[in-house]
Amino acid sequence: MFFHKMQGAGNDFVVIDNRSLVLSLERIIELAPQLCDRKFGIGGDGILVLQPSRTADYTMIYRNADGSDAGMCGNGGRCLARFAVHLGFPPAHTFNVHENIYQANVTDEEVTIGFPVKVTPKQIRKIAGYDLVKADAATEHVVTTVEKFILQQEDELKKAGLAIRSSDIDFPKGTNVNFMYGLTDDHISLQTYERGVEDLTLACGTGAIASAISHHYLRNQRTSKAAIKVDCKGGQLRIDFEFQPEENLYHSIYLTGPANFVFEGTIKI
């Protein structure tokens, strides 16, 4: 099977054009752990599959490294958009993930994805000693604010991330856990524990969205528009959004950042 390997701010993926292969969803789920294995496979945080769509230019199927459904993957969506342009799709195009349709704009330097979702952040109960904001951005996320030095204590972040993610009472489907430090009103640093990868990743696009919105919310900023820079371990992302303070509603959300090819090849499956 022919594949591409791509990464967006360090979030890395195995990418497949399924228009001719016609792999079933069951086969994609079965293959994900094998392909994403960093010792015996290609290695990746997840698998991205492009296939025909009835509602957009193409459909994006994303599966975590363990085969589970992540919902939307922001950095994966940006990588697949660049892959689509490589295949001949126009720089400005649309794709669907489940029922949602996303807008992509691809340039030589970066890829922007427009999210058709609205987010209403809210503070929830403390779990494992951490104050949390729930801010689902096309997939489940919680955000907590930490001191800057905590972001370097990765073993502790992994333990806390697993404990919070595994709270079945609060999150029956699990959740992604974001540890955020605010540098200024429009600049944060971030580490994300991703459900399905079950580890910290170098970046998380939807986590960056959830964290940028939570940062704006927790600082009680009233600006109707904002652009927030998010420093991830694998690179910097930018989140643009609009805000309706009377409804605590965030919308017109855009995720921008790098998305690049790493290598291509064939693998025996």
XYZ file of C-alpha atoms in Angstrom:
269
model
C 0.000 0.000 0.000
C 1.305 3.448 -0.956
C 1.270 6.119 1.765
C 2.555 9.572 2.692
C 3.846 10.624 6.089
C 2.949 14.188 7.111
C 3.222 16.403 10.171
C 1.569 19.590 11.372
C 3.488 21.314 14.192
C 4.829 17.892 15.173
C 1.468 16.097 15.125
C 2.358 13.281 12.699
C 0.103 11.144 10.525
C 0.029 8.292 8.048
C -1.901 9.635 5.036
C -3.718 7.496 2.458
C -5.631 8.278 -0.745
C -8.555 5.854 -0.512
C -10.243 6.808 -3.777
C -8.759 3.819 -5.610
C -7.910 1.546 -2.674
C -11.519 1.646 -1.386
C -10.594 0.381 2.066
C -13.636 -0.133 4.278
C -13.941 1.777 7.544
C -13.543 -1.526 9.400
C -10.258 -2.172 7.552
C -9.021 1.363 8.268
C -9.732 0.875 11.979
C -7.955 -2.489 11.881
C -4.898 -1.031 10.110
C -4.485 2.090 12.274
C -2.533 0.464 15.165
C -0.258 -1.406 12.733
C 0.502 1.616 10.557
C 0.945 4.010 13.503
C 3.257 1.709 15.473
C 6.593 3.507 15.796
C 8.610 0.279 16.085
C 6.927 -2.131 13.674
C 5.044 0.238 11.371
C 5.370 3.718 9.888
C 4.686 5.624 13.099
C 2.157 8.355 13.745
C -0.336 9.918 16.139
C -3.092 8.756 13.804
C -4.154 7.767 10.301
C -5.706 10.178 7.768
C -7.760 8.871 4.869
C -9.082 10.899 1.918
C -12.073 9.532 0.059
C -15.010 10.766 -2.047
C -17.755 12.860 -0.461
C -21.365 13.582 -1.337
C -21.420 16.910 0.500
C -17.914 18.424 0.044
C -14.834 18.125 -2.155
C -13.774 15.045 -0.195
C -14.318 13.199 3.071
C -11.692 13.049 5.810
C -11.588 9.923 7.939
C -9.346 10.184 10.980
C -8.518 7.456 13.452
C -6.253 7.664 16.487
C -3.219 5.412 16.722
C -5.309 2.864 18.618
C -8.050 2.879 15.967
C -10.541 4.902 18.015
C -12.577 7.764 16.562
C -11.206 11.157 17.613
C -14.013 13.119 16.015
C -12.187 16.020 14.361
C -8.387 16.385 14.322
C -7.368 19.958 13.570
C -3.731 19.395 12.621
C -4.761 16.278 10.731
C -7.297 18.320 8.785
C -4.610 20.838 7.864
C -2.259 18.064 6.705
C -4.972 16.373 4.659
C -5.832 19.710 3.037
C -2.225 20.092 1.837
C -2.287 16.466 0.685
C -5.483 17.183 -1.269
C -3.825 20.100 -3.065
C -0.907 17.753 -3.868
C -3.479 15.441 -5.478
C -4.919 18.262 -7.589
C -7.675 19.801 -5.471
C -7.748 23.651 -5.467
C -6.031 25.583 -2.629
C -9.443 26.737 -1.341
C -11.737 23.743 -0.871
C -14.064 21.952 1.545
C -14.073 18.587 3.256
C -16.410 16.842 5.656
C -15.726 14.966 8.869
C -18.879 13.087 9.807
C -21.658 15.654 9.227
C -19.568 18.827 9.636
C -18.132 20.611 6.594
C -14.801 22.431 7.018
C -13.253 25.132 4.831
C -9.576 24.821 3.935
C -7.189 27.383 2.500
C -3.700 26.170 1.574
C -0.689 28.419 0.878
C 2.999 27.574 0.503
C 3.687 28.623 4.096
C 0.656 27.439 6.063
C -2.814 25.902 6.063
C -5.944 27.417 7.596
C -9.058 25.434 8.505
C -12.393 27.098 9.266
C -14.427 25.225 11.878
C -18.247 25.135 11.540
C -18.715 24.824 15.299
C -19.715 27.081 18.176
C -18.102 26.756 21.586
C -19.525 27.743 24.975
C -16.823 27.179 27.599
C -17.827 26.436 31.180
C -16.021 25.688 34.404
C -16.646 22.207 35.789
C -15.723 20.426 38.994
C -12.101 19.926 40.013
C -10.622 16.529 39.026
C -7.301 15.138 40.300
C -6.654 18.513 41.943
C -7.009 20.527 38.727
C -9.551 23.288 38.041
C -11.031 22.584 34.620
C -12.824 24.397 31.824
C -14.808 22.251 29.402
C -14.524 23.645 25.870
C -15.436 21.081 23.223
C -14.158 22.198 19.812
C -15.451 19.571 17.364
C -14.203 16.953 19.818
C -14.061 16.658 23.612
C -11.567 18.874 25.486
C -10.918 20.177 28.975
C -8.383 22.879 29.803
C -6.526 23.708 33.001
C -4.170 26.598 33.756
C -0.745 25.716 35.192
C 2.489 27.494 36.034
C 5.089 27.637 33.265
C 7.512 25.209 34.927
C 4.767 22.556 35.167
C 4.737 22.295 31.369
C 8.244 20.814 31.565
C 7.233 18.089 34.057
C 5.969 15.684 31.424
C 5.765 12.583 33.628
C 3.435 14.458 35.977
C 1.387 15.818 33.079
C 0.948 12.290 31.712
C -0.267 11.019 35.089
C -2.666 13.929 35.510
C -3.841 13.684 31.909
C -4.632 9.989 32.267
C -6.451 10.526 35.574
C -8.634 13.318 34.172
C -9.197 11.597 30.821
C -10.293 8.400 32.581
C -12.993 9.998 34.738
C -15.873 7.925 33.372
C -18.445 9.785 35.469
C -17.533 13.114 33.900
C -16.456 11.944 30.448
C -18.140 8.693 29.347
C -16.334 8.887 25.988
C -13.098 10.100 27.533
C -11.652 13.534 26.818
C -8.481 15.326 25.766
C -6.672 17.243 28.499
C -4.876 20.562 27.910
C -2.341 22.098 30.292
C -2.025 25.808 29.515
C 0.182 28.667 30.637
C -0.823 32.208 29.677
C 2.055 34.452 28.623
C -0.078 37.457 27.621
C -3.704 38.088 26.653
C -3.002 36.831 23.126
C -0.229 34.264 23.651
C -0.209 30.909 25.485
C 2.004 27.832 25.860
C 0.387 24.406 25.747
C 0.860 20.701 26.401
C -1.951 18.296 25.447
C -2.645 14.748 26.601
C -4.553 13.147 23.737
C -7.190 10.477 24.180
C -6.516 7.561 21.818
C -2.804 8.347 21.649
C -2.696 8.066 25.471
C 0.313 10.334 25.700
C 1.385 13.937 25.332
C 1.670 14.950 21.685
C 3.851 17.642 20.144
C 0.719 19.607 19.180
C -3.061 19.289 19.057
C -5.113 21.546 16.784
C -8.492 21.186 18.466
C -6.702 21.390 21.829
C -5.163 24.687 20.749
C -8.641 25.970 19.844
C -10.123 24.833 23.171
C -7.218 26.364 25.092
C -7.224 29.697 23.241
C -10.955 30.049 23.850
C -10.568 29.046 27.518
C -7.744 31.568 27.932
C -9.935 34.352 26.531
C -12.812 33.191 28.745
C -10.798 32.866 31.984
C -9.216 36.292 31.576
C -12.706 37.731 31.099
C -11.715 39.418 27.858
C -14.668 41.135 26.192
C -13.198 41.703 22.729
C -15.536 40.569 19.968
C -12.618 39.270 17.877
C -9.288 37.797 18.886
C -6.208 36.095 17.459
C -4.230 34.010 19.929
C -0.804 32.459 19.338
C -0.368 28.972 20.793
C 3.151 27.652 21.422
C 3.179 23.856 21.226
C 6.243 21.695 21.606
C 6.216 21.003 17.855
C 5.594 24.556 16.628
C 3.287 27.558 16.816
C -0.395 27.633 15.855
C -2.764 30.607 15.601
C -6.414 30.624 16.590
C -8.768 33.317 15.287
C -12.339 33.580 16.544
C -15.266 35.873 17.197
C -17.021 36.213 20.553
C -20.548 37.140 21.625
C -20.145 38.107 25.316
C -23.850 38.263 26.115
C -24.161 34.560 25.200
C -20.619 33.447 26.117
C -20.483 32.072 22.571
C -17.378 31.611 20.415
C -17.761 31.140 16.660
C -16.095 31.831 13.266
C -13.135 29.791 14.499
C -10.001 29.370 12.358
C -6.924 27.230 12.996
C -3.711 28.203 11.147
C -0.271 26.638 11.158
C 2.329 24.582 9.280
C 1.540 21.291 7.525
C 4.313 19.468 5.699
C 5.243 16.260 3.929
C 7.898 14.120 5.647
C 8.283 11.143 3.319
C 6.363 8.689 1.152
C 6.670 4.963 0.562
C 4.962 1.588 0.421
C 4.188 -0.833 3.227
C 3.177 -4.468 3.181
C -0.089 -4.949 5.076
